Coordinates of N, CA, C and O in Angstrom, one line a residue:
X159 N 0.8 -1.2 0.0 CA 0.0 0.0 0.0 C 0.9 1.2 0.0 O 1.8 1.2 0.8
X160 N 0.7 2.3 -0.9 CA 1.2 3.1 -1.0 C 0.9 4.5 -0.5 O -0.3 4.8 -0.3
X161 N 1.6 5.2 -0.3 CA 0.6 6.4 0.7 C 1.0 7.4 0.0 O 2.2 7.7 -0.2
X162 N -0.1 8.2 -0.4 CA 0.0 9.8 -1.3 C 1.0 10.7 -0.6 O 1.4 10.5 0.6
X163 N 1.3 11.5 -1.2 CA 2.6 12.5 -0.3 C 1.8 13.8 -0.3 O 1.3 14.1 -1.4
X164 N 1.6 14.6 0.7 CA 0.5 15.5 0.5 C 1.8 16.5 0.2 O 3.0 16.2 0.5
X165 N 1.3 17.7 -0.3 CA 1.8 18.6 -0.4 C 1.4 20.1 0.1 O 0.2 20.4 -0.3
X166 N 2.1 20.9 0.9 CA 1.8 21.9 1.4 C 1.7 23.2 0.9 O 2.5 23.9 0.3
X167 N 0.4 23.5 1.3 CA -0.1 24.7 0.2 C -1.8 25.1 1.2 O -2.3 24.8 2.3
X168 N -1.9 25.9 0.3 CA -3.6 26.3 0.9 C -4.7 25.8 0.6 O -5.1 25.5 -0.6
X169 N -5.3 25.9 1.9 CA -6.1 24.7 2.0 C -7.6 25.4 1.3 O -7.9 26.6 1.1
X170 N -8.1 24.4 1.1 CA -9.1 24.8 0.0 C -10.8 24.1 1.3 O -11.0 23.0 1.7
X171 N -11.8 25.5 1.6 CA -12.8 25.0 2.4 C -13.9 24.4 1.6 O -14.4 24.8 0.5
X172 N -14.2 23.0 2.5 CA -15.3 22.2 2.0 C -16.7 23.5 1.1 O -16.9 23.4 -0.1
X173 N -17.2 24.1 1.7 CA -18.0 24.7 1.3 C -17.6 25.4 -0.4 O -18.2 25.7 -1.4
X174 N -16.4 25.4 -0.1 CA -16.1 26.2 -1.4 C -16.3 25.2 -2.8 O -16.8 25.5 -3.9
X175 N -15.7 23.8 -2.4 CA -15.3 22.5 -3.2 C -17.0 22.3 -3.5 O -17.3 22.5 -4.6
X176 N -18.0 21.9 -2.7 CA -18.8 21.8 -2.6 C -19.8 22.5 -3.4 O -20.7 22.0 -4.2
X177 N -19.6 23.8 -3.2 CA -20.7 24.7 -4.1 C -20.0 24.8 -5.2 O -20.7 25.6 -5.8
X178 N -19.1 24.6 -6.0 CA -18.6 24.4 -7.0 C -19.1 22.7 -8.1 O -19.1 22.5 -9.3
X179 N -19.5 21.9 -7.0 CA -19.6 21.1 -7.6 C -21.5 21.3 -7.6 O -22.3 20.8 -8.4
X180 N -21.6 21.7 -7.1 CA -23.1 21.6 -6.7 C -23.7 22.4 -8.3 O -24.8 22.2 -8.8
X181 N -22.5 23.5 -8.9 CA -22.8 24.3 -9.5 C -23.1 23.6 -11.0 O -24.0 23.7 -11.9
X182 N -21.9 22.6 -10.9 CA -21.6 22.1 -11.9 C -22.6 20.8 -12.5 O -22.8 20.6 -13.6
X183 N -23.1 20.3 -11.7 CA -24.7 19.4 -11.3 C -25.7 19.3 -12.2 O -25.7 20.5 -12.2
X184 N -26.5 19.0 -13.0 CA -27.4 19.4 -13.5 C -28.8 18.7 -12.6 O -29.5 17.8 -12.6
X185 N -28.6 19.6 -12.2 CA -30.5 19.7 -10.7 C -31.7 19.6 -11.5 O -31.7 20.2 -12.5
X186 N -32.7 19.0 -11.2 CA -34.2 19.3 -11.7 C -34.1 20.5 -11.3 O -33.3 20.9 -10.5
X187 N -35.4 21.5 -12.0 CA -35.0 22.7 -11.3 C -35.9 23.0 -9.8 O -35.7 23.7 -8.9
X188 N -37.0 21.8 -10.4 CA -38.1 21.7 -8.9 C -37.4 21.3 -7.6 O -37.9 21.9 -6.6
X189 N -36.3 20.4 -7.4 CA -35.8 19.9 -6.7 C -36.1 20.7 -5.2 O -37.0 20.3 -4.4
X190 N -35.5 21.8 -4.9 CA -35.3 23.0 -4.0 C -37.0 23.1 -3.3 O -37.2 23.3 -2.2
X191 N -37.9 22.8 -4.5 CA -39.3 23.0 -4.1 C -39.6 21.0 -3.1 O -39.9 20.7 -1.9
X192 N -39.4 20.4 -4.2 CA -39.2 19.3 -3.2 C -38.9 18.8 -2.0 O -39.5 18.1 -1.2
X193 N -37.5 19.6 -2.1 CA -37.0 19.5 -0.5 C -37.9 20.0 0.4 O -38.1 19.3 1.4
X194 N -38.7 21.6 0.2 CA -39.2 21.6 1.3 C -40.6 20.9 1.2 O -41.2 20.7 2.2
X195 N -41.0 20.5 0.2 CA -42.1 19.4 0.7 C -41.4 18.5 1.7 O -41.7 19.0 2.7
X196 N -40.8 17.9 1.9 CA -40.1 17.2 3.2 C -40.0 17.7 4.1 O -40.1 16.9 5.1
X197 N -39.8 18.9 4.4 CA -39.6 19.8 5.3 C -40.4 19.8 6.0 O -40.2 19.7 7.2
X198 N -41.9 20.1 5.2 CA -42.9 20.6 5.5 C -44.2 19.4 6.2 O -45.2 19.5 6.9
X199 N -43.3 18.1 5.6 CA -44.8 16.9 6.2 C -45.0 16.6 7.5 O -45.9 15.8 7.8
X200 N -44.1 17.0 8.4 CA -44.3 17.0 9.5 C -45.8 17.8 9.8 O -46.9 17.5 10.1
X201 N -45.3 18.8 9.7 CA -46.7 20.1 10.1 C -48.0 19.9 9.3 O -49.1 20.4 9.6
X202 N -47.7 19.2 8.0 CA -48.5 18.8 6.7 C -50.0 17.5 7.7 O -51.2 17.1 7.7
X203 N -49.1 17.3 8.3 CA -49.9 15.7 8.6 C -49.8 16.0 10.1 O -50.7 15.3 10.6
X204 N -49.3 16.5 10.9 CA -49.5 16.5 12.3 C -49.1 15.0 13.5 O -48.0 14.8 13.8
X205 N -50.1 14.3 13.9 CA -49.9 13.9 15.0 C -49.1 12.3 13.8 O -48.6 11.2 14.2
X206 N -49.2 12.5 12.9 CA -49.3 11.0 12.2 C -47.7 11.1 11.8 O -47.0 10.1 11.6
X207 N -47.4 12.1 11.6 CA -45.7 12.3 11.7 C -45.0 11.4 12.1 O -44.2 11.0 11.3
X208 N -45.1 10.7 13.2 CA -44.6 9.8 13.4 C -44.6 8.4 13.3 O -43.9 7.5 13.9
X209 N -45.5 8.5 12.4 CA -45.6 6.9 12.0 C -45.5 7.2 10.3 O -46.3 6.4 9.7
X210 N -44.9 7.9 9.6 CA -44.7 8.4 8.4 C -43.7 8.9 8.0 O -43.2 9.6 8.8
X211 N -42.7 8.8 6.5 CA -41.5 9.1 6.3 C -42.2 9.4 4.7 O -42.7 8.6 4.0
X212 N -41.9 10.9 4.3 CA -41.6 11.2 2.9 C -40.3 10.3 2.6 O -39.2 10.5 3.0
X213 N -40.8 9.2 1.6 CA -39.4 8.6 1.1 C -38.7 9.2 -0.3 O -37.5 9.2 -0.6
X214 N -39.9 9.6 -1.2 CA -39.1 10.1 -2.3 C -40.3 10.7 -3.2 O -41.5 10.6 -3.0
X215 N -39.8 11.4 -4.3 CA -40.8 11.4 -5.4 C -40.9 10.7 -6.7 O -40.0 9.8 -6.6
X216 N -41.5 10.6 -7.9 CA -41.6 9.8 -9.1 C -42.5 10.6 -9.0 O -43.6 10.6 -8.4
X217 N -41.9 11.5 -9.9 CA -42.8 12.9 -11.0 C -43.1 13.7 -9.6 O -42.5 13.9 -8.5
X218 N -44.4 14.2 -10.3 CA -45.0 14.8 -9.1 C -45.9 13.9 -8.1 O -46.9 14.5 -7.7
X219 N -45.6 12.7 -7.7 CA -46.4 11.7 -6.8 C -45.6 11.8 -5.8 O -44.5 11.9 -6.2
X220 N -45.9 11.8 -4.5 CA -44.7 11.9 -3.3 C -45.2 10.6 -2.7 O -46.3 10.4 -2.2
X221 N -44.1 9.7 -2.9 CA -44.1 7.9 -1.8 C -44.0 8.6 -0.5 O -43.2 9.5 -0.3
X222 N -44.9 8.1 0.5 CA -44.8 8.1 1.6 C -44.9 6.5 2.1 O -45.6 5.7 1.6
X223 N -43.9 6.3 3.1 CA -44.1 5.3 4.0 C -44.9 5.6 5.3 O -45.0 6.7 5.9
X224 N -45.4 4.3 5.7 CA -45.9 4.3 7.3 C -45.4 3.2 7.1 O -44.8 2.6 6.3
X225 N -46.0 3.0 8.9 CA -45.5 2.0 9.7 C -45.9 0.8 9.7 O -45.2 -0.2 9.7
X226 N -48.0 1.1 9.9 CA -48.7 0.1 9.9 C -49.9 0.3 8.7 O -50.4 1.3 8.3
X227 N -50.2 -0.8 8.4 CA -51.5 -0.8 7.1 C -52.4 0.5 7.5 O -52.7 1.3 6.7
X228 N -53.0 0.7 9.1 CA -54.1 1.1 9.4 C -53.8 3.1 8.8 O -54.7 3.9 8.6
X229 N -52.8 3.1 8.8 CA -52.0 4.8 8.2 C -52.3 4.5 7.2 O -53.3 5.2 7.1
X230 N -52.2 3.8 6.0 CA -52.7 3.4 4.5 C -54.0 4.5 4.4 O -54.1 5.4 3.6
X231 N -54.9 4.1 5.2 CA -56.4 4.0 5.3 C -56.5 5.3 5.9 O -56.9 6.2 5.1
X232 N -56.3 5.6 7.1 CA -56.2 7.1 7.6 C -55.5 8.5 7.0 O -56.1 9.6 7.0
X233 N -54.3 8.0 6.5 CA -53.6 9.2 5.8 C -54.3 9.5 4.4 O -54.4 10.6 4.0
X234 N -54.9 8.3 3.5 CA -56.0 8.1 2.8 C -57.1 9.1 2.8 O -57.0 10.1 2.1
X235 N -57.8 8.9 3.4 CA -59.1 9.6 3.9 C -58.6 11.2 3.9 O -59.4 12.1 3.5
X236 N -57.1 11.5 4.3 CA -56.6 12.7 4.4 C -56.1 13.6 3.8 O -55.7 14.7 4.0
X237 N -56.0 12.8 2.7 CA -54.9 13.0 1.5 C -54.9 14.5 1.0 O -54.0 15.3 1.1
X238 N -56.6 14.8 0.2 CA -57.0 15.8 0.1 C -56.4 17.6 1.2 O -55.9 18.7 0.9
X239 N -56.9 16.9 2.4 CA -56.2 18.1 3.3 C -54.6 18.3 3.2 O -54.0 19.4 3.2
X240 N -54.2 16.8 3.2 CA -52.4 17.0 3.0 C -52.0 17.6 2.3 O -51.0 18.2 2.5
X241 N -52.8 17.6 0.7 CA -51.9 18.1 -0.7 C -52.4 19.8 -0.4 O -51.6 20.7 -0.6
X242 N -53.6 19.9 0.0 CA -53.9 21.6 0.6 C -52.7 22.2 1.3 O -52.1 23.2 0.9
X243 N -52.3 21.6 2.2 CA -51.7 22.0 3.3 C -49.9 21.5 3.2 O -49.1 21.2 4.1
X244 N -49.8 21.4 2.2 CA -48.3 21.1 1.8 C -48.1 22.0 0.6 O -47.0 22.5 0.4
X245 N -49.4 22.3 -0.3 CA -49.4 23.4 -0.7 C -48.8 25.0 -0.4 O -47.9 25.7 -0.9
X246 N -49.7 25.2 0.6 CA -49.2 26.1 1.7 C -48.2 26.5 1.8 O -47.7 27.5 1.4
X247 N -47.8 25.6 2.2 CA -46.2 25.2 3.4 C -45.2 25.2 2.3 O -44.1 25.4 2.7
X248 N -45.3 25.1 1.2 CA -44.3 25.0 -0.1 C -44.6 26.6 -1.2 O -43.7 27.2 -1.9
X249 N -46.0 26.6 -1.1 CA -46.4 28.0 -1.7 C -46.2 27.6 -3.6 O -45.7 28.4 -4.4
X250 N -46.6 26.5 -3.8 CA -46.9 25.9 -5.1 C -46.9 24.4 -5.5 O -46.0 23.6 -5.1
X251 N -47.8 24.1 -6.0 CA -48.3 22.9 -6.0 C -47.2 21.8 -6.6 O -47.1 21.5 -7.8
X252 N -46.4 21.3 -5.5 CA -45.5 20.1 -6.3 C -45.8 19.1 -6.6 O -45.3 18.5 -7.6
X253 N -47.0 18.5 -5.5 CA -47.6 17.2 -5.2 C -48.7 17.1 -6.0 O -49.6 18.0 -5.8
X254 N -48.9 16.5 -6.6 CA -50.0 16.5 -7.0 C -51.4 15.1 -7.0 O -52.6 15.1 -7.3
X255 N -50.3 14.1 -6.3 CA -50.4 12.7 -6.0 C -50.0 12.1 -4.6 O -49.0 12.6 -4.1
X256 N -50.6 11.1 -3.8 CA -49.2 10.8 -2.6 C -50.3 9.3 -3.0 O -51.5 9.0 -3.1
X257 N -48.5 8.7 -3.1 CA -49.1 7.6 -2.5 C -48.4 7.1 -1.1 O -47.4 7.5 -0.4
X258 N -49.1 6.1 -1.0 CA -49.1 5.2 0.7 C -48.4 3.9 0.5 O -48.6 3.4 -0.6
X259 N -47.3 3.1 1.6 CA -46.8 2.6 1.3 C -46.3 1.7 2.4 O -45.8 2.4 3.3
X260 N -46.2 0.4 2.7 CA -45.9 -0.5 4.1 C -44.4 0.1 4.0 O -43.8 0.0 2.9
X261 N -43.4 0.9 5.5 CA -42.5 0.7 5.2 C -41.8 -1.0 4.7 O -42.3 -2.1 4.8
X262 N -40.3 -0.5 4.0 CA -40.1 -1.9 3.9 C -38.8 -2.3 4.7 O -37.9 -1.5 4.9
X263 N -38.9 -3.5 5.1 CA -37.6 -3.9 6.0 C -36.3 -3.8 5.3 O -36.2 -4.6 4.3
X264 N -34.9 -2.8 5.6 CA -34.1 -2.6 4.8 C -32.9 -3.5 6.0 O -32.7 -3.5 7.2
X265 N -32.1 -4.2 4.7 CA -31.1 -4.7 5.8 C -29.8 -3.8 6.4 O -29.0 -3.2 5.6
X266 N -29.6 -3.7 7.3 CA -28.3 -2.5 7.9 C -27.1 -2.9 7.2 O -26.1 -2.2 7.4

């Protein structure tokens, strides 16, 4: 094993390396709007927060997991209020869909 020889000079901060590459990226441009739908499903959904994870999007459909079937059926019934009120909280309509989803057992 061979070991690099660093060389001394100035040092270059993560943030800088970082937003350079970030620049360089080609982003959806919704993405930023996305994120804070995530942000936002806590307050979006309330007490059920906790038994729910924004896992991702596909288009404008936002997967959500729960924990147990019976959230399927409850967040269901709710959905309507959610896409209102994530609306809101985002200030333009990303979602246009959510589906519901058993989490799934992921191996560590």
């Amino acid at each position: 094993m061979s070991r690099t020889k660093r060389t001394k000079g100035p040092l270059t901060l993560v943030g800088d390396v970082l937003g350079s590459v970030m620049t360089g990226l080609e982003m959806p441009e919704d993405m930023e709007l996305k994120g804070k739908v995530f942000l936002a499903w806590e307050e979006a959904v309330g007490d059920a927060a906790v038994h729910t994870r924004p896992f991702r999007f596909r288009g404008s459909t936002l997967i959500v997991e729960v924990t147990e079937p019976v959230w399927i059926n409850e967040l269901s019934m709710r959905r309507t209020e959610i896409l209102n009120r994530l609306e809101r909280a985002v200030g333009e309509k990303v979602v246009k869909e959510i589906r519901f989803e058993m989490k799934k057992k992921r191996k560590d």
